[in-house]
Coordinates of C-alpha atoms in Angstrom, one line a residue:
M21 CA 21.7 -18.1 1.9
T22 CA 25.2 -17.5 0.4
R23 CA 26.3 -17.1 -3.2
T24 CA 28.8 -19.8 -4.7
D25 CA 31.9 -17.7 -3.5
G26 CA 30.5 -17.8 0.0
T27 CA 29.5 -14.3 0.3
P28 CA 25.8 -13.5 1.4
V29 CA 23.2 -13.0 -1.2
R30 CA 22.6 -9.2 -1.9
V31 CA 19.0 -8.4 -1.9
G32 CA 17.8 -4.8 -2.5
V33 CA 14.5 -3.4 -1.6
F34 CA 13.1 -0.7 -3.7
G35 CA 10.0 1.8 -3.3
L36 CA 8.9 4.9 -1.7
L37 CA 9.5 3.6 1.8
G38 CA 10.1 5.8 4.6
S39 CA 8.3 8.7 3.1
G40 CA 5.2 8.8 5.5
N41 CA 2.9 6.3 3.7
L42 CA 2.0 3.7 6.2
G43 CA 0.8 1.1 3.7
N44 CA 4.0 1.1 1.7
D45 CA 6.1 0.8 4.9
G46 CA 4.0 -2.0 6.2
S47 CA 4.5 -4.0 3.1
F48 CA 8.0 -3.6 3.5
E49 CA 8.0 -4.8 7.2
A50 CA 6.1 -7.9 6.0
L51 CA 8.7 -8.6 3.4
L52 CA 11.6 -7.8 5.9
G53 CA 10.0 -10.5 8.2
Y54 CA 9.9 -13.1 5.5
L55 CA 13.9 -12.1 4.4
R56 CA 14.8 -12.5 8.0
T57 CA 13.3 -16.0 8.5
A58 CA 13.7 -17.5 5.1
H59 CA 17.1 -16.0 4.3
P60 CA 18.5 -14.8 7.4
D61 CA 22.2 -14.3 6.0
A62 CA 21.2 -12.3 3.2
A63 CA 22.8 -8.8 3.0
V64 CA 19.5 -6.4 2.8
D65 CA 19.6 -2.8 1.8
A66 CA 17.2 -0.2 0.3
L67 CA 16.8 2.3 -2.6
C68 CA 13.9 4.6 -1.2
G69 CA 12.2 7.7 -0.6
G70 CA 13.2 8.3 3.1
P71 CA 16.6 6.7 3.6
E72 CA 17.1 8.1 7.0
T73 CA 13.9 6.8 8.4
V74 CA 14.3 3.3 6.9
T75 CA 17.6 3.0 8.5
A76 CA 16.7 4.4 11.8
R77 CA 13.5 2.2 12.0
Y78 CA 14.5 -1.1 10.5
G79 CA 18.3 -1.0 10.9
I80 CA 19.3 -1.6 7.2
P81 CA 21.5 0.5 4.9
A82 CA 19.4 2.9 2.7
T83 CA 20.1 5.1 -0.3
R84 CA 18.0 7.9 -1.4
L85 CA 15.9 6.9 -4.6
H86 CA 16.2 10.4 -6.4
W87 CA 19.4 12.8 -6.6
Y88 CA 17.3 15.8 -6.9
R89 CA 15.8 16.4 -3.6
G90 CA 12.9 18.5 -5.0
E91 CA 11.5 15.6 -7.3
Y92 CA 8.0 15.6 -6.0
R93 CA 7.6 19.2 -5.4
T94 CA 6.3 21.5 -8.6
A95 CA 9.0 22.8 -10.8
S96 CA 8.2 26.3 -11.9
R97 CA 11.3 28.1 -11.9
A98 CA 14.2 27.6 -14.4
G99 CA 16.6 26.3 -11.9
A100 CA 14.3 23.7 -10.5
I101 CA 13.3 22.6 -13.9
A102 CA 17.0 22.3 -14.7
G103 CA 17.5 20.4 -11.6
K104 CA 14.9 18.0 -12.2
A105 CA 16.0 17.5 -15.8
L106 CA 19.5 16.6 -14.9
G107 CA 18.2 14.5 -11.8
K108 CA 16.6 12.0 -14.4
L109 CA 20.1 11.7 -16.0
V110 CA 21.8 11.2 -12.7
D111 CA 19.1 8.7 -11.5
A112 CA 19.8 6.7 -14.5
A113 CA 23.5 6.1 -13.6
R114 CA 22.8 5.9 -9.7
T115 CA 19.9 3.2 -10.3
A116 CA 22.0 1.1 -12.6
A117 CA 25.2 1.2 -10.3
W118 CA 22.8 0.3 -7.3
V119 CA 21.0 -2.6 -9.2
R120 CA 24.4 -4.0 -10.3
R121 CA 25.5 -4.5 -7.0
H122 CA 22.6 -6.7 -6.1
D123 CA 21.5 -10.3 -6.8
V124 CA 18.1 -9.7 -6.2
V125 CA 15.9 -6.7 -6.1
I126 CA 12.4 -6.8 -4.6
V127 CA 9.6 -4.2 -4.9
P128 CA 7.2 -5.2 -1.8
G129 CA 3.5 -4.6 -2.6
M130 CA 2.3 -1.0 -3.2
G131 CA 0.2 0.1 -6.2
V132 CA 3.3 0.6 -8.3
L133 CA 1.6 -0.4 -11.5
E134 CA -1.4 2.0 -11.0
A135 CA -2.3 5.5 -11.3
T136 CA -5.5 5.8 -9.3
L137 CA -4.0 8.8 -7.5
P138 CA -2.6 11.7 -9.3
L139 CA 0.8 10.5 -10.8
R140 CA 3.6 12.1 -13.2
P141 CA 5.2 9.7 -15.6
W142 CA 8.8 11.1 -14.8
G143 CA 8.3 10.4 -11.3
F144 CA 7.9 7.0 -9.9
P145 CA 6.9 5.3 -13.1
Y146 CA 10.2 6.3 -14.5
A147 CA 12.0 5.2 -11.4
L148 CA 10.6 1.7 -11.5
F149 CA 11.4 1.5 -15.3
L150 CA 15.0 2.2 -14.5
L151 CA 15.0 -0.5 -12.0
S152 CA 13.6 -3.2 -14.2
A153 CA 15.7 -2.0 -17.2
S154 CA 18.7 -2.1 -14.9
G155 CA 18.0 -5.6 -13.7
R156 CA 17.5 -7.0 -17.2
L157 CA 20.7 -5.3 -18.3
F158 CA 23.0 -6.6 -15.4
G159 CA 21.5 -10.0 -14.9
T160 CA 19.9 -9.0 -11.4
R161 CA 16.6 -10.4 -10.7
V162 CA 13.8 -8.1 -10.1
A163 CA 10.6 -9.2 -8.4
L164 CA 7.4 -7.2 -8.2
V165 CA 5.7 -9.0 -5.2
S166 CA 2.1 -8.9 -4.5
V167 CA 1.7 -5.4 -6.4
G168 CA -1.3 -3.5 -7.4
A169 CA -2.1 -2.5 -11.0
A170 CA -4.6 -0.6 -12.8
E171 CA -5.2 0.1 -16.5
I172 CA -3.5 3.7 -17.3
G173 CA -4.8 6.0 -20.0
R174 CA -2.0 8.4 -20.2
R175 CA 0.3 7.0 -23.1
S176 CA 3.7 8.0 -21.5
T177 CA 2.8 6.6 -18.0
R178 CA 1.1 3.4 -19.7
A179 CA 4.4 2.8 -21.6
L180 CA 6.7 3.0 -18.6
V181 CA 4.5 0.9 -16.4
R182 CA 4.1 -1.6 -19.2
W183 CA 8.0 -2.1 -19.7
S184 CA 8.5 -2.0 -16.2
A185 CA 6.3 -5.1 -15.6
R186 CA 7.7 -7.0 -19.0
L187 CA 11.4 -6.6 -17.9
A188 CA 10.9 -7.7 -14.3
T189 CA 11.9 -11.3 -13.6
Y190 CA 9.1 -12.2 -11.4
R191 CA 5.5 -10.7 -11.0
S192 CA 2.5 -11.4 -8.6
Y193 CA -0.4 -9.2 -8.0
R194 CA -2.6 -8.6 -4.8
D195 CA -5.9 -9.1 -6.7
S196 CA -7.2 -10.4 -10.1
L197 CA -8.2 -7.0 -11.3
S198 CA -4.5 -6.0 -11.1
R199 CA -3.4 -9.1 -13.1
D200 CA -6.2 -8.2 -15.7
A201 CA -5.2 -4.7 -16.0
M202 CA -1.6 -5.7 -16.8
R203 CA -2.9 -8.3 -19.4
A204 CA -5.0 -5.5 -20.9
M205 CA -1.8 -3.3 -21.2
G206 CA 0.2 -6.0 -23.1
V207 CA 2.0 -7.8 -20.4
D208 CA 2.0 -11.7 -20.8
T209 CA 0.7 -12.7 -17.3
A210 CA 0.3 -16.5 -17.9
R211 CA 2.8 -17.4 -15.3
D212 CA 1.7 -14.6 -12.9
E213 CA -0.2 -15.3 -9.7
V214 CA -2.4 -13.5 -7.5
Y215 CA -1.9 -13.5 -3.6
P216 CA -3.3 -11.3 -0.8
D217 CA -1.9 -8.0 0.0
L218 CA 1.7 -8.4 1.8
A219 CA 0.3 -6.5 5.0
F220 CA -2.0 -9.5 5.8
A221 CA 1.3 -11.2 7.1
L222 CA 1.8 -8.7 9.5
P223 CA 1.2 -9.8 13.1
T224 CA -2.4 -9.0 14.4
P225 CA -3.1 -7.4 17.7
E226 CA -5.6 -8.7 20.1
A227 CA -8.9 -7.5 19.4
T228 CA -11.3 -5.8 22.1
A229 CA -14.5 -7.8 22.9
P230 CA -17.5 -5.7 21.9
G231 CA -19.4 -4.5 25.0
D232 CA -23.2 -4.1 25.4
A233 CA -23.0 -0.2 25.0
P234 CA -22.2 1.3 21.6
G235 CA -18.4 1.7 21.3
P236 CA -15.9 3.8 19.3
V237 CA -15.9 4.1 15.7
C238 CA -12.6 4.7 13.7
V239 CA -12.9 6.8 10.7
G240 CA -9.8 6.8 8.4
V241 CA -9.5 9.8 6.2
M242 CA -7.6 10.8 3.1
A243 CA -6.4 13.9 1.3
F244 CA -8.4 12.6 -1.4
H245 CA -8.7 14.7 -4.8
G246 CA -9.7 12.0 -7.2
G247 CA -7.4 10.0 -9.7
D248 CA -4.7 10.9 -12.6
D249 CA -7.6 11.4 -15.0
D250 CA -9.5 13.8 -12.6
R251 CA -7.0 16.7 -12.4
A252 CA -9.5 19.3 -13.7
R253 CA -12.0 18.4 -11.1
A254 CA -9.8 17.8 -8.2
G255 CA -10.9 20.6 -6.2
E256 CA -14.5 19.9 -6.4
I257 CA -14.0 16.2 -5.7
H258 CA -11.9 17.1 -2.5
R259 CA -14.5 19.4 -1.2
R260 CA -17.5 16.9 -1.6
Y261 CA -15.2 14.1 0.1
L262 CA -14.4 16.4 2.9
D263 CA -17.9 17.7 3.4
G264 CA -19.7 14.3 3.4
T265 CA -17.1 12.8 5.6
T266 CA -17.6 15.7 8.1
R267 CA -21.2 15.5 8.2
F268 CA -21.0 11.7 8.8
V269 CA -18.5 12.3 11.8
R270 CA -20.8 15.1 13.3
A271 CA -23.9 12.8 13.1
L272 CA -21.8 10.0 14.8
A273 CA -20.8 12.6 17.6
E274 CA -24.3 13.8 17.9
E275 CA -25.6 10.0 18.6
G276 CA -23.0 10.0 21.6
R277 CA -20.3 7.8 19.6
P278 CA -16.7 8.3 20.3
V279 CA -14.8 8.8 16.9
R280 CA -11.3 8.3 16.2
L281 CA -9.7 9.9 13.3
L282 CA -7.0 7.9 11.5
T283 CA -4.8 8.7 8.6
G284 CA -2.5 6.5 6.5
D285 CA -0.2 9.2 5.1
G286 CA 1.4 12.5 6.4
V287 CA -0.6 14.4 3.7
D288 CA -3.7 13.7 5.5
A289 CA -3.3 15.5 8.4
P290 CA -5.1 18.7 7.3
V291 CA -8.1 16.6 6.5
V292 CA -8.2 15.6 10.1
A293 CA -7.5 19.2 11.2
A294 CA -10.6 20.5 9.0
I295 CA -12.8 17.8 10.5
L296 CA -11.8 18.6 14.1
D297 CA -12.4 22.2 13.6
A298 CA -15.7 21.8 11.7
V299 CA -17.2 19.4 14.4
D300 CA -15.7 20.7 17.7
S301 CA -16.7 17.8 19.9
P302 CA -14.8 16.1 22.7
L303 CA -16.2 13.0 21.3
V304 CA -14.0 13.3 18.2
T305 CA -10.4 12.7 18.5
A306 CA -7.3 12.2 16.2
A307 CA -5.2 9.1 16.8
E308 CA -1.3 9.4 16.2
T309 CA -0.3 6.4 14.3
A310 CA 3.2 5.9 12.9
S311 CA 2.8 2.2 11.4
L312 CA 0.3 -0.2 10.5
A313 CA 0.7 -1.9 13.7
D314 CA -0.6 1.4 15.5
L315 CA -3.5 1.6 13.1
M316 CA -4.5 -1.9 13.6
A317 CA -4.2 -1.5 17.4
E318 CA -6.9 1.5 17.1
M319 CA -9.1 -0.5 14.8
A320 CA -9.0 -3.8 17.1
A321 CA -10.5 -1.6 19.9
A322 CA -13.2 -0.2 17.8
D323 CA -16.9 -1.5 17.1
A324 CA -16.8 -0.6 13.4
V325 CA -14.2 1.3 10.8
V326 CA -15.2 3.4 8.0
A327 CA -12.0 4.2 5.9
T328 CA -10.8 5.4 2.6
R329 CA -7.2 4.4 2.1
Y330 CA -6.5 0.9 1.1
H331 CA -4.2 0.0 3.8
N332 CA -6.5 1.4 6.3
L333 CA -9.2 -1.1 5.0
V334 CA -6.5 -4.0 5.1
C335 CA -5.6 -3.3 8.7
A336 CA -9.4 -3.0 9.7
L337 CA -10.2 -6.2 7.8
K338 CA -7.2 -8.0 9.2
V339 CA -8.1 -7.4 12.7
G340 CA -11.5 -8.7 12.0
T341 CA -13.6 -5.4 12.7
P342 CA -16.8 -4.7 10.7
T343 CA -15.7 -2.4 8.0
L344 CA -17.3 0.2 5.5
A345 CA -15.1 1.3 2.7
L346 CA -15.1 4.7 1.2
S347 CA -13.9 3.3 -2.1
Y348 CA -12.1 5.4 -4.5
A349 CA -10.7 2.7 -6.8
A350 CA -11.5 -1.0 -7.9
K351 CA -8.6 -2.2 -5.9
S352 CA -10.9 -1.1 -2.7
D353 CA -14.0 -3.0 -4.2
A354 CA -11.8 -6.2 -4.9
L355 CA -10.5 -6.3 -1.4
M356 CA -14.0 -5.9 0.3
A357 CA -15.3 -8.7 -2.1
R358 CA -12.4 -10.9 -1.3
M359 CA -13.1 -10.3 2.5
G360 CA -16.8 -11.1 2.1
L361 CA -17.7 -7.4 2.8
D362 CA -18.5 -6.3 -0.9
A363 CA -22.0 -4.9 0.3
Y364 CA -20.4 -2.4 2.4
R365 CA -19.1 0.2 0.1
H366 CA -19.7 4.0 -0.6
P367 CA -18.3 6.1 -3.2
A368 CA -15.4 8.4 -2.1
R369 CA -16.0 10.7 -5.1
A370 CA -19.7 11.5 -4.0
V371 CA -19.9 11.1 -0.3
D372 CA -23.7 11.1 0.8
A373 CA -23.6 11.4 4.5
D374 CA -27.1 10.3 5.0
R375 CA -26.8 7.3 2.7
L376 CA -23.3 6.6 4.5
L377 CA -25.2 6.5 7.8
E378 CA -27.7 4.1 6.6
Q379 CA -24.8 1.6 5.4
F380 CA -23.0 2.2 8.7
R381 CA -26.2 1.1 10.7
A382 CA -26.6 -2.0 8.3
L383 CA -22.9 -2.9 8.9
E384 CA -23.4 -2.6 12.9
E385 CA -26.7 -4.8 12.8
R386 CA -24.5 -7.7 11.3
A387 CA -21.4 -7.3 13.1
A388 CA -21.4 -10.6 14.8
P389 CA -21.7 -12.6 11.5
L390 CA -19.3 -10.5 9.8
R391 CA -16.6 -10.9 12.6
R392 CA -17.1 -14.5 11.7
V393 CA -16.6 -14.3 8.1
L394 CA -13.6 -12.2 8.6
A395 CA -11.8 -14.5 10.7
E396 CA -12.4 -17.3 7.9
R397 CA -11.1 -15.0 5.3
N398 CA -8.1 -13.9 7.3
Q399 CA -7.2 -17.5 7.6
D400 CA -7.4 -17.8 3.7
A401 CA -5.2 -14.7 3.4
A402 CA -2.6 -16.4 5.7
R403 CA -2.5 -19.5 3.7
G404 CA -2.2 -17.4 0.6
L405 CA 0.8 -15.6 1.7
E406 CA 2.3 -18.8 2.8
H407 CA 2.3 -19.6 -0.8
Q408 CA 3.5 -16.3 -2.0
F409 CA 6.6 -16.5 -0.1
S410 CA 7.4 -20.1 -1.0
A411 CA 6.9 -18.9 -4.7
L412 CA 9.1 -16.1 -4.3
T413 CA 11.9 -18.1 -2.7
A414 CA 11.6 -20.5 -5.8
A415 CA 11.6 -17.8 -8.1
V416 CA 14.6 -15.9 -7.1
F417 CA 16.2 -17.8 -4.1
P418 CA 16.6 -21.2 -5.6
A419 CA 17.5 -24.4 -3.4
V420 CA 16.5 -22.5 -0.3
P421 CA 14.4 -24.8 2.2
A422 CA 11.0 -23.4 3.3
V423 CA 10.5 -21.8 6.7
P424 CA 7.6 -22.7 9.1
A425 CA 4.8 -20.2 9.5
A426 CA 5.6 -19.9 13.3
A427 CA 9.2 -18.9 12.7
R428 CA 8.1 -16.2 10.1
T429 CA 5.5 -14.7 12.6
H430 CA 8.4 -14.6 15.0
A431 CA 10.5 -12.5 12.7
L432 CA 7.8 -10.1 11.7
R433 CA 7.6 -9.1 15.2
E434 CA 11.3 -8.7 15.6
A435 CA 11.1 -6.6 12.2
R436 CA 8.8 -4.2 14.1

């Protein structure tokens, strides 16, 4: 697609991409596949957390999201505090200049309108507000595509998130709870639609047929310390999560089950190390995963998955493997319900290894019918994302013909 002057449409992608979070990068991969099929002539670049990684992996120009490189480190010294404060002013100008160079800016998926994990208002919420405000100021269309949202208690964060959503040109959500949350925070959602998470548009690896003997179990772990309102209890919450998860993994190993430990972000590595050290069994190993494709390959070869991170759950459900969620937020509950597995949830804040084992055994007993349910729900998700991409084209890329699903699948594979 080209502009009226014959030059390519300029599309920017915004978010914490290339920063070690596999879910964020997977959402970006899905969007990039869509852009390369529906808008192959578009000039695409990114304003993101890890520009070097994004350029090396996806072959597009990328700019660092924050001027101050210590943005996400705690500032205790006067120099660091001054650097952060100056960075906020510089970022306002940098973001405005970057947005002004684009016709469209897209925020692909991710929980950008929520604070279900610890979040400072002057970090990403402020950056997102600058994006939406700059878009409104310069006439650049800003699209929040299949994003996650949740009601936020802290007043400053709530205000920044609310205005970020209000100023956007286009909004869609990955579940009804997200749309309801934004409505409750004062955003007019009458025209906003709900679609599946963007990661459901990624290619699916071939699943391994279950054998007669019990096979491997994937356990997706997380550096979980509670949410934004749990800061006072963060240490206690983490200890309980780690202890319960470790006991569960040890019980599986004692039964002779191979266990593959998975992560979804670089910050999860210490949790894997702690479990390996505590269990000390050759049956328990850690997988090296650099993408959602890697995660799906591991999960497709497993008999069952027990996972905490949202996109670990998405990957397990997408490959059709029976899954039990260690749920830390309503978004996980909504995902499990949408995929027909709402009975298989366990609270991440209060992991009870004995109860978790009971639920796991119940999950495995119903593995065959659950795989059939997941196959049907994945077909629904694929259709839903076809509608999402068509709606996005109509909203911010007018007068562009729709692209067949087969062509989009091919481009998604090329994007990887």
